[in-house]
Amino acid sequence: MMSYCNTTSDGSDLRLHEKNSCRSPLLRNRNRRWRRSRAGTAVVMAATLLLSTTAWLSVVFSGTTTRCWLRVREWEGSPHSHSYTHSHSLPWIKKPPLYPSPPLPSLRSSSRNRSLSEEKEKLSLKHIVFGIAGSSHLWKHRKEFVRLWWLPNVMRGHVWLEEQIPFEKDRDSLPPVMVSEDISRFRYTNPTGHPSGLRISRIVIECFRLGVPNVRWFVLGDDDTVFNADNLVAVLSKYDPSEMVYIGSPSESHSANTYFSHSMAFGGGGIAISYPLAEALSKIHDDCLERYPKLYGSDDRLHACITELGIPLTVEPGFHQWDIRGNAHGLLSSHPIAPFVSIHHVEAVDPFYPGLTSLDSLRLFTKAMRADPRSFLQRSICYDWTGHNTIVVSLGYVVQVFPNIVLPRDLDRSEKTYSAWNRISHRNEFDFDTRDPHRSICKKPVLFFLKDVERQGNTTVGSYARATGKDYLKRKVFCFPHSPPLQHVSNIQVLGYPLQKNWHLVPRRLCCKINQSFGDEILKITVGQCGMGSLSSVTDSV
């Protein structure tokens, strides 16, 4: 007999309904067991997923994992992770990179550690190492310039020559002499310069490699450069020696700055390089030289390598390259309101004081500098409304007496008594404010040059004598019947009071006061730092 479970009333197949209750009891039991096993599997899988998710979240948000993740992210953003890009953007850099990023943080951290251990001790000369560039052929003559400012047993540094010189009996009063390393391995292709520029540019790294202890600054200069040590320390104390710092000044000549760089420190005027910068240069400088064989001298090569490190020039107006010739009166009598630090090319200009040789003139110059380093060459302006005169004092150098009222803005412009190093004397040749000299002898100032200076307690007393040259006779003849200013005065005595130690941080032109009438043979003037309520202008009465 045919079972009804297999067919319908019309005889159609019931295979589509084999999961229905018309199945046999055996099949129904199997189905129940299979459904129960599938539900259990789902429960197990859900529990496993929950446990694994919980474990994953605990690992992700743990402190150790977070720190590891941050380190990975830091590595991805560091210059290390882009070394391939750098090597292709700068194809001239050798592999491995010439100055990879890891040493620079280490230099900085080591410098910071040195700074922290020394920060309680103020900067002094013992923290400075001088590197003086010289020539064995000129040293016998130029060592007299170095002797004027060098302080034995106080200063540290060396004179670097290209070859050994005979033993000197007076070596105790001078810095010791070192012979520079051989530079024949470096290329030099400039057609007008001299390969000695390669040697001199390496002085800073040779100084660094000597391993002198407790150094914060390396100061470079030439053997015809005169430094004011006290003001050098004061200026450098404004900066953090644990950072990479490059300090100096451009040239006075516009042509020189245009040819080399307006952002380059000229070596003759002095260059100050912090310890971390010298340390970085010691690692890249020789390779850097190979990239600049066409450059002219030493300071432009040094500037090129410092530029590769990304360090800009910090300009200090007290460093003087002095690319000038002739009569330097216009520059000396209009020194900027800033500490005088250095002066170069001292034998390329006329003697500073009339009637003296170049060397004797420099001896008097440095004597006045040592008497009061801070206020040396600083100016003050007095007005005599009765006599209609203007008196300008440049401490340690000259007192100018104008036969009329001259405003400070005009006096701040340097009188162009000189020419540039290239012998061009046009005003456009100089990168500072200048004015043409007076054509009329009757409008020119009467000059009183320093004769001697001495220190009395905490003040300095300078004696300035009237100059009696050609202008003195011409004035008597051509300016008659107008009498020259201070015709009865033969000597001006200037009493100078010391400046505060922080004057260089916010400098200001000095104030002066006339202490005696013009009828006397000796005119006395007091010069010092202006008081808070003093205007120091043409409105002040003398």
Coordinates of C-alpha atoms in Angstrom, one line a residue:
M1 CA 0.0 0.0 0.0
M2 CA 1.3 3.5 -0.9
S3 CA 2.0 5.8 1.9
Y4 CA 0.2 9.2 1.9
C5 CA 3.4 10.9 3.0
N6 CA 4.9 10.6 -0.4
T7 CA 2.1 12.0 -2.5
T8 CA -0.7 14.5 -2.4
S9 CA -4.2 14.0 -3.6
D10 CA -3.2 14.9 -7.1
G11 CA -0.1 12.7 -7.0
S12 CA 2.5 15.5 -6.9
D13 CA 5.9 14.9 -5.3
L14 CA 6.3 16.0 -1.7
R15 CA 10.2 16.4 -1.8
L16 CA 9.8 20.1 -1.2
H17 CA 8.2 19.3 2.2
E18 CA 10.6 16.7 3.5
K19 CA 11.5 18.9 6.5
N20 CA 7.9 18.8 7.6
S21 CA 6.3 16.6 10.2
C22 CA 5.5 14.0 7.6
R23 CA 9.1 12.7 8.0
S24 CA 9.8 9.5 9.9
P25 CA 10.5 9.6 13.6
L26 CA 14.1 8.7 13.0
L27 CA 14.7 11.7 10.8
R28 CA 13.0 14.0 13.3
N29 CA 15.3 12.9 16.1
R30 CA 18.4 13.5 13.9
N31 CA 17.2 17.0 13.1
R32 CA 16.7 17.9 16.8
R33 CA 20.3 16.8 17.7
W34 CA 21.8 18.7 14.8
R35 CA 20.0 21.9 15.7
R36 CA 21.1 21.6 19.3
S37 CA 24.8 21.1 18.2
R38 CA 24.6 24.2 15.9
A39 CA 23.3 26.4 18.7
G40 CA 26.0 25.3 21.0
T41 CA 28.6 26.1 18.4
A42 CA 27.2 29.6 18.0
V43 CA 27.3 30.2 21.7
V44 CA 30.9 29.0 21.9
M45 CA 31.9 31.2 19.0
A46 CA 30.2 34.3 20.5
A47 CA 31.9 33.7 23.8
T48 CA 35.3 33.3 22.1
L49 CA 34.8 36.5 20.2
L50 CA 33.8 38.4 23.3
L51 CA 36.9 37.1 25.2
S52 CA 39.3 37.9 22.3
T53 CA 37.8 41.4 21.9
T54 CA 38.2 42.1 25.7
A55 CA 41.8 40.9 25.6
W56 CA 42.6 43.0 22.5
L57 CA 41.2 46.1 24.1
S58 CA 43.2 45.6 27.3
V59 CA 46.4 45.2 25.2
V60 CA 45.8 48.2 23.0
F61 CA 45.0 50.6 25.9
S62 CA 47.8 49.5 28.2
G63 CA 50.6 52.0 29.1
T64 CA 53.4 49.9 27.6
T65 CA 51.6 49.4 24.3
T66 CA 50.7 53.1 24.1
R67 CA 54.3 54.1 24.6
C68 CA 55.5 51.7 22.0
W69 CA 52.9 53.0 19.6
L70 CA 54.0 56.6 20.2
R71 CA 57.6 55.7 19.6
V72 CA 56.6 54.2 16.3
R73 CA 54.8 57.3 15.4
E74 CA 57.7 59.5 16.4
W75 CA 60.1 57.4 14.3
E76 CA 57.8 57.8 11.3
G77 CA 57.9 61.6 11.7
S78 CA 61.6 61.8 12.3
P79 CA 64.2 62.7 9.6
H80 CA 65.4 59.1 9.9
S81 CA 62.3 57.8 8.2
H82 CA 62.8 60.2 5.2
S83 CA 66.5 59.6 4.6
Y84 CA 65.7 58.2 1.1
T85 CA 63.8 61.4 0.2
H86 CA 66.6 63.6 1.5
S87 CA 69.2 61.7 -0.4
H88 CA 67.3 62.3 -3.7
S89 CA 66.3 65.9 -3.0
L90 CA 70.0 66.7 -2.3
P91 CA 71.9 64.5 -4.8
W92 CA 75.3 65.9 -3.8
I93 CA 75.0 64.4 -0.3
K94 CA 76.9 61.1 -0.1
K95 CA 75.4 58.0 1.4
P96 CA 75.2 57.6 4.4
P97 CA 74.0 61.2 4.8
L98 CA 76.8 63.7 5.4
Y99 CA 75.4 65.1 8.6
P100 CA 72.5 62.8 9.6
S101 CA 70.0 64.0 12.2
P102 CA 71.0 61.7 15.2
P103 CA 74.3 63.6 16.1
L104 CA 72.6 67.0 16.2
P105 CA 70.2 66.1 19.1
S106 CA 73.1 64.4 20.9
L107 CA 75.2 67.6 20.4
R108 CA 72.4 69.6 21.8
S109 CA 71.7 67.4 24.7
S110 CA 75.4 67.2 25.6
S111 CA 75.7 71.0 25.3
R112 CA 72.6 71.4 27.5
N113 CA 74.1 69.1 30.1
R114 CA 77.3 71.2 30.1
S115 CA 75.3 74.4 30.3
L116 CA 73.3 73.1 33.3
S117 CA 76.5 72.3 35.2
E118 CA 78.1 75.7 34.4
E119 CA 75.0 78.0 34.4
K120 CA 75.7 79.3 37.9
E121 CA 79.1 80.6 36.7
K122 CA 79.1 83.8 34.7
L123 CA 80.8 84.0 31.4
S124 CA 84.4 85.1 31.6
L125 CA 87.5 85.0 29.4
K126 CA 88.4 81.5 30.7
H127 CA 85.3 80.2 28.8
I128 CA 86.6 81.7 25.4
V129 CA 89.2 80.2 23.1
F130 CA 90.7 82.5 20.5
G131 CA 91.8 81.3 17.1
I132 CA 94.0 83.9 15.4
A133 CA 94.8 83.6 11.8
G134 CA 98.3 84.6 10.9
S135 CA 101.1 84.2 8.4
S136 CA 104.6 83.2 9.2
H137 CA 105.9 85.9 6.8
L138 CA 104.0 88.7 8.6
W139 CA 104.0 87.5 12.2
K140 CA 107.2 89.3 13.2
H141 CA 105.5 92.6 12.4
R142 CA 101.9 91.9 13.3
K143 CA 102.5 90.2 16.6
E144 CA 102.8 93.8 18.0
F145 CA 99.2 94.3 17.2
V146 CA 98.2 91.1 19.1
R147 CA 100.4 92.1 22.0
L148 CA 98.3 95.3 22.5
W149 CA 95.2 93.4 23.6
W150 CA 96.3 89.9 24.5
L151 CA 96.3 89.1 28.3
P152 CA 98.8 86.3 29.1
N153 CA 97.7 83.8 31.7
V154 CA 94.1 85.1 31.4
M155 CA 93.2 84.4 27.8
R156 CA 93.3 81.1 26.0
G157 CA 93.9 80.5 22.4
H158 CA 96.5 80.1 19.6
V159 CA 98.0 81.9 16.6
W160 CA 97.7 79.6 13.6
L161 CA 100.4 79.8 11.0
E162 CA 101.1 77.8 7.8
E163 CA 104.6 76.8 9.0
Q164 CA 106.9 76.7 12.0
I165 CA 108.8 79.9 13.0
P166 CA 112.0 80.3 15.0
F167 CA 111.8 80.4 18.7
E168 CA 110.7 83.8 20.1
K169 CA 112.1 85.3 23.3
D170 CA 108.9 87.3 23.9
R171 CA 106.6 84.4 23.4
D172 CA 105.3 84.6 27.1
S173 CA 103.4 87.9 26.3
L174 CA 101.8 86.4 23.2
P175 CA 99.5 83.4 22.5
P176 CA 101.2 80.2 21.6
V177 CA 101.8 79.4 18.0
M178 CA 100.3 76.4 16.3
V179 CA 101.0 75.1 12.8
S180 CA 97.8 74.4 10.7
E181 CA 97.2 71.0 9.2
D182 CA 98.1 70.3 5.6
I183 CA 95.4 71.5 3.2
S184 CA 96.8 70.2 -0.1
R185 CA 94.1 67.5 -0.3
F186 CA 91.4 70.1 -0.8
R187 CA 90.5 71.7 -4.1
Y188 CA 90.8 75.4 -4.7
T189 CA 89.8 76.8 -8.1
N190 CA 89.2 80.5 -7.4
P191 CA 91.3 82.4 -10.0
T192 CA 91.9 85.5 -7.8
G193 CA 92.2 84.2 -4.3
H194 CA 94.7 82.2 -2.4
P195 CA 94.5 78.6 -1.0
S196 CA 95.3 79.9 2.5
G197 CA 91.6 80.6 2.7
L198 CA 91.1 76.8 3.1
R199 CA 93.6 76.7 6.0
I200 CA 92.1 79.6 7.8
S201 CA 88.5 78.4 7.4
R202 CA 89.6 75.2 9.3
I203 CA 90.9 77.0 12.4
V204 CA 87.7 76.7 14.3
I205 CA 87.6 72.9 13.9
E206 CA 91.3 72.6 14.7
C207 CA 90.7 74.7 17.9
F208 CA 87.8 72.4 18.8
R209 CA 89.8 69.2 18.2
L210 CA 92.4 70.4 20.7
G211 CA 89.9 69.4 23.4
V212 CA 90.4 72.5 25.6
P213 CA 88.2 72.0 28.7
N214 CA 85.4 74.3 29.9
V215 CA 84.9 76.1 26.5
R216 CA 81.7 78.0 25.7
W217 CA 82.8 80.1 22.7
F218 CA 85.4 80.1 20.0
V219 CA 86.3 83.5 18.7
L220 CA 88.1 83.9 15.4
G221 CA 90.1 86.9 14.2
D222 CA 93.2 88.0 12.2
D223 CA 96.6 89.0 13.4
D224 CA 95.8 92.6 12.5
T225 CA 92.6 92.6 14.6
V226 CA 92.4 94.4 18.0
F227 CA 89.8 93.0 20.5
N228 CA 88.2 94.7 23.4
A229 CA 88.1 91.7 25.8
D230 CA 85.7 93.1 28.4
N231 CA 83.1 94.1 25.8
L232 CA 83.5 90.8 24.0
V233 CA 82.5 89.0 27.2
A234 CA 79.6 91.4 27.8
V235 CA 78.2 90.9 24.3
L236 CA 78.5 87.1 24.3
S237 CA 76.9 86.9 27.7
K238 CA 73.6 87.9 26.1
Y239 CA 73.4 84.5 24.2
D240 CA 72.9 80.9 25.3
P241 CA 76.2 79.1 24.6
S242 CA 74.4 75.7 24.7
E243 CA 72.7 76.6 21.4
M244 CA 74.2 76.8 17.9
V245 CA 75.1 80.6 17.6
Y246 CA 77.0 82.4 14.9
I247 CA 77.9 86.0 15.8
G248 CA 79.7 88.7 13.8
S249 CA 79.1 91.6 11.4
P250 CA 79.1 92.2 7.7
S251 CA 81.5 94.5 5.9
E252 CA 81.2 98.3 5.7
S253 CA 81.5 98.0 2.0
H254 CA 78.4 97.4 0.0
S255 CA 80.3 95.8 -2.9
A256 CA 82.0 93.3 -0.5
N257 CA 78.6 92.4 1.0
T258 CA 77.1 92.0 -2.4
Y259 CA 79.9 89.8 -3.7
F260 CA 80.1 87.6 -0.6
S261 CA 76.9 87.8 1.4
H262 CA 75.0 90.4 3.5
S263 CA 74.4 87.6 6.0
M264 CA 78.1 86.6 6.4
A265 CA 80.3 87.5 9.3
F266 CA 83.6 88.8 8.0
G267 CA 86.5 87.1 9.7
G268 CA 88.8 90.1 10.3
G269 CA 86.2 91.8 12.3
G270 CA 85.9 88.7 14.5
I271 CA 83.5 85.8 14.5
A272 CA 82.1 84.1 17.6
I273 CA 81.0 80.5 17.4
S274 CA 79.3 78.6 20.2
Y275 CA 80.6 75.3 21.3
P276 CA 77.7 73.2 19.9
L277 CA 78.1 74.9 16.5
A278 CA 81.9 74.2 16.5
E279 CA 81.2 70.6 17.4
A280 CA 78.8 70.2 14.5
L281 CA 81.2 71.9 12.1
S282 CA 84.0 69.5 13.2
K283 CA 81.9 66.7 11.7
I284 CA 81.0 68.2 8.4
H285 CA 83.5 70.9 7.6
D286 CA 86.1 69.0 5.6
D287 CA 83.4 67.4 3.4
C288 CA 81.7 70.7 3.1
L289 CA 84.9 72.3 1.7
E290 CA 84.9 70.0 -1.2
R291 CA 81.6 71.4 -2.3
Y292 CA 82.9 75.0 -2.5
P293 CA 86.2 75.0 -4.3
K294 CA 85.3 78.2 -6.2
L295 CA 84.9 80.4 -3.2
Y296 CA 87.4 83.2 -2.5
G297 CA 88.5 83.1 1.1
S298 CA 88.0 81.6 4.6
D299 CA 85.0 83.4 6.0
D300 CA 82.8 82.7 3.0
R301 CA 83.7 79.0 3.2
L302 CA 82.9 79.0 6.9
H303 CA 79.6 80.8 6.2
A304 CA 78.7 78.3 3.5
C305 CA 79.1 75.4 5.9
I306 CA 77.3 77.1 8.7
T307 CA 74.4 77.8 6.3
E308 CA 74.2 74.1 5.5
L309 CA 73.5 73.6 9.2
G310 CA 70.7 76.1 9.0
I311 CA 72.2 78.7 11.4
P312 CA 71.7 82.4 10.5
L313 CA 74.1 85.2 11.4
T314 CA 73.4 87.1 14.6
V315 CA 74.7 90.7 13.8
E316 CA 76.5 92.6 16.6
P317 CA 77.4 96.1 15.4
G318 CA 80.5 96.3 17.7
F319 CA 82.4 93.8 15.5
H320 CA 84.2 96.0 12.9
Q321 CA 85.6 94.5 9.7
W322 CA 86.8 97.9 8.7
D323 CA 87.1 97.5 4.9
I324 CA 88.2 101.1 4.6
R325 CA 91.4 103.0 3.7
G326 CA 92.7 106.5 4.5
N327 CA 91.5 108.7 7.3
A328 CA 89.3 106.7 9.7
H329 CA 88.1 109.8 11.7
G330 CA 84.6 109.6 10.3
L331 CA 84.1 106.1 11.6
L332 CA 85.8 106.5 15.0
S333 CA 83.9 109.7 15.8
S334 CA 80.5 108.2 15.0
H335 CA 80.7 104.7 16.6
P336 CA 77.2 103.1 16.9
I337 CA 75.5 103.1 20.3
A338 CA 76.8 99.6 21.1
P339 CA 79.8 98.2 22.9
F340 CA 83.0 98.4 20.9
V341 CA 84.3 94.8 20.4
S342 CA 86.9 94.7 17.6
I343 CA 88.6 96.5 14.9
H344 CA 90.4 95.2 11.8
H345 CA 92.8 96.5 9.1
V346 CA 94.5 98.7 11.7
E347 CA 97.6 99.2 9.5
A348 CA 95.6 100.0 6.4
V349 CA 94.4 103.4 7.7
D350 CA 96.1 106.6 8.8
P351 CA 97.3 106.9 12.5
F352 CA 94.3 107.6 14.7
Y353 CA 95.9 110.5 16.5
P354 CA 97.9 113.2 14.7
G355 CA 101.7 113.3 15.3
L356 CA 102.0 109.6 16.2
T357 CA 103.1 106.6 14.3
S358 CA 100.6 103.8 13.5
L359 CA 101.8 101.6 16.4
D360 CA 102.1 104.4 18.9
S361 CA 98.7 105.6 18.0
L362 CA 97.3 102.1 18.6
R363 CA 99.1 102.0 22.0
L364 CA 97.2 105.1 23.1
F365 CA 94.0 103.8 21.5
T366 CA 94.2 100.5 23.5
K367 CA 95.3 102.4 26.7
A368 CA 92.0 104.4 26.5
M369 CA 90.1 101.2 25.8
R370 CA 91.4 99.5 28.9
A371 CA 90.8 102.6 31.1
D372 CA 87.0 102.3 30.6
P373 CA 86.1 99.4 28.2
R374 CA 82.3 99.9 28.4
S375 CA 82.1 103.5 27.5
F376 CA 85.1 103.5 25.0
L377 CA 84.2 105.4 21.8
Q378 CA 80.7 106.1 23.0
R379 CA 79.5 109.6 22.2
S380 CA 77.7 112.4 24.0
I381 CA 76.4 115.7 22.7
C382 CA 76.4 119.1 24.5
Y383 CA 74.8 122.3 23.2
D384 CA 76.0 125.8 24.2
W385 CA 73.2 128.1 23.2
T386 CA 75.0 131.2 24.2
G387 CA 78.0 130.6 21.9
H388 CA 75.8 128.7 19.4
N389 CA 78.2 125.7 19.5
T390 CA 77.8 122.0 19.5
I391 CA 80.2 119.8 21.4
V392 CA 80.5 116.1 20.6
V393 CA 82.6 113.9 22.8
S394 CA 83.8 110.5 21.5
L395 CA 85.4 109.0 24.6
G396 CA 89.0 107.9 24.2
Y397 CA 89.4 109.5 20.8
V398 CA 88.3 113.1 20.0
V399 CA 86.1 116.1 21.1
Q400 CA 84.6 117.9 18.2
V401 CA 83.4 121.5 18.6
F402 CA 81.0 122.7 15.8
P403 CA 80.6 126.4 15.2
N404 CA 76.9 126.0 14.9
I405 CA 74.0 123.9 16.2
V406 CA 74.0 120.4 14.6
L407 CA 71.1 118.1 15.4
P408 CA 71.8 114.5 16.6
R409 CA 70.2 113.0 13.5
D410 CA 72.9 114.6 11.4
L411 CA 75.7 113.8 13.8
D412 CA 74.7 110.1 13.8
R413 CA 75.7 110.0 10.1
S414 CA 79.4 109.1 9.7
E415 CA 81.4 111.9 8.0
K416 CA 82.9 110.3 4.9
T417 CA 86.7 111.0 5.5
Y418 CA 87.7 107.5 4.1
S419 CA 87.3 105.3 1.1
A420 CA 86.2 101.7 0.9
W421 CA 88.7 98.9 0.6
N422 CA 88.1 98.9 -3.2
R423 CA 89.1 102.7 -3.1
I424 CA 85.5 103.8 -4.0
S425 CA 84.4 106.8 -1.9
H426 CA 80.9 107.4 -3.1
R427 CA 78.3 107.3 -0.4
N428 CA 76.4 104.5 -2.1
E429 CA 79.4 102.2 -1.5
F430 CA 78.8 102.0 2.2
D431 CA 76.2 100.0 4.0
F432 CA 75.5 102.5 6.8
D433 CA 74.5 106.2 7.0
T434 CA 77.2 108.6 5.8
R435 CA 77.4 112.4 5.1
D436 CA 79.8 114.3 3.0
P437 CA 82.4 116.5 4.8
H438 CA 81.8 120.2 5.0
R439 CA 83.3 122.0 2.0
S440 CA 83.6 125.3 3.9
I441 CA 86.5 125.3 6.4
C442 CA 84.4 127.7 8.5
K443 CA 81.7 125.1 9.1
K444 CA 84.1 122.3 10.0
P445 CA 84.5 121.4 13.7
V446 CA 87.5 122.2 15.7
L447 CA 89.1 119.0 16.8
F448 CA 90.7 118.1 20.2
F449 CA 92.4 114.7 20.1
L450 CA 93.2 112.5 23.1
K451 CA 96.6 113.0 24.5
D452 CA 96.5 110.9 27.6
V453 CA 94.0 109.2 29.9
E454 CA 94.2 107.9 33.5
R455 CA 91.9 106.2 35.9
Q456 CA 91.0 108.0 39.2
G457 CA 88.9 105.8 41.4
N458 CA 85.9 104.7 39.5
T459 CA 86.2 107.5 36.9
T460 CA 88.5 108.2 34.0
V461 CA 90.1 111.6 33.2
G462 CA 91.0 112.2 29.6
S463 CA 93.1 115.1 28.3
Y464 CA 92.2 116.3 24.8
A465 CA 94.5 118.8 23.0
R466 CA 93.5 121.1 20.2
A467 CA 94.7 120.0 16.7
T468 CA 96.9 122.7 15.1
G469 CA 97.2 121.5 11.5
K470 CA 96.5 123.0 8.2
D471 CA 92.8 123.6 9.0
Y472 CA 93.8 125.6 12.0
L473 CA 95.7 128.1 9.9
K474 CA 93.1 128.2 7.1
R475 CA 90.4 128.9 9.6
K476 CA 92.2 132.0 10.9
V477 CA 92.7 133.3 7.4
F478 CA 89.4 132.5 5.6
C479 CA 86.9 132.7 8.4
F480 CA 87.9 136.2 9.5
P481 CA 86.2 138.2 11.2
H482 CA 84.4 135.2 12.7
S483 CA 86.4 133.7 15.5
P484 CA 86.8 129.9 15.6
P485 CA 84.9 128.3 18.4
L486 CA 86.8 128.0 21.7
Q487 CA 89.6 130.1 20.4
H488 CA 91.1 130.6 23.9
V489 CA 90.8 126.9 24.9
S490 CA 93.8 124.7 24.3
N491 CA 92.8 121.7 26.2
I492 CA 89.6 119.9 27.1
Q493 CA 89.4 117.7 30.2
V494 CA 86.7 115.0 30.1
L495 CA 85.6 113.3 33.3
G496 CA 83.9 110.0 32.5
Y497 CA 81.7 108.1 34.9
P498 CA 81.4 104.3 34.5
L499 CA 78.4 102.8 32.8
Q500 CA 76.2 100.2 34.5
K501 CA 77.0 96.6 33.8
N502 CA 73.7 96.0 31.9
W503 CA 74.1 99.1 29.7
H504 CA 74.8 96.9 26.7
L505 CA 71.4 95.2 27.0
V506 CA 69.5 98.5 26.4
P507 CA 72.2 100.9 25.2
R508 CA 71.6 104.7 25.0
R509 CA 73.8 107.6 23.9
L510 CA 75.7 109.2 26.9
C511 CA 74.9 112.5 28.4
C512 CA 77.3 115.4 29.0
K513 CA 77.5 118.6 31.0
I514 CA 79.8 121.5 30.6
N515 CA 81.4 122.4 34.0
Q516 CA 83.4 125.5 33.1
S517 CA 82.9 128.6 30.9
F518 CA 84.5 129.0 27.5
G519 CA 86.7 131.9 28.6
D520 CA 89.2 129.6 30.4
E521 CA 92.1 127.8 28.7
I522 CA 90.9 124.4 30.0
L523 CA 87.3 123.4 29.4
K524 CA 85.9 120.7 31.7
I525 CA 83.2 118.3 30.6
T526 CA 81.5 115.6 32.5
V527 CA 80.2 112.5 30.6
G528 CA 78.2 109.6 31.9
Q529 CA 75.1 107.5 31.6
C530 CA 71.9 109.5 31.2
G531 CA 69.5 109.5 34.1
M532 CA 65.9 108.2 33.7
G533 CA 64.5 111.7 33.6
S534 CA 67.1 113.2 31.3
L535 CA 66.0 113.9 27.7
S536 CA 69.6 114.3 26.3
S537 CA 68.3 116.4 23.4
V538 CA 68.6 119.9 22.1
T539 CA 66.0 121.0 24.7
D540 CA 68.5 120.4 27.5
S541 CA 70.2 123.5 28.7
V542 CA 73.9 123.6 29.5

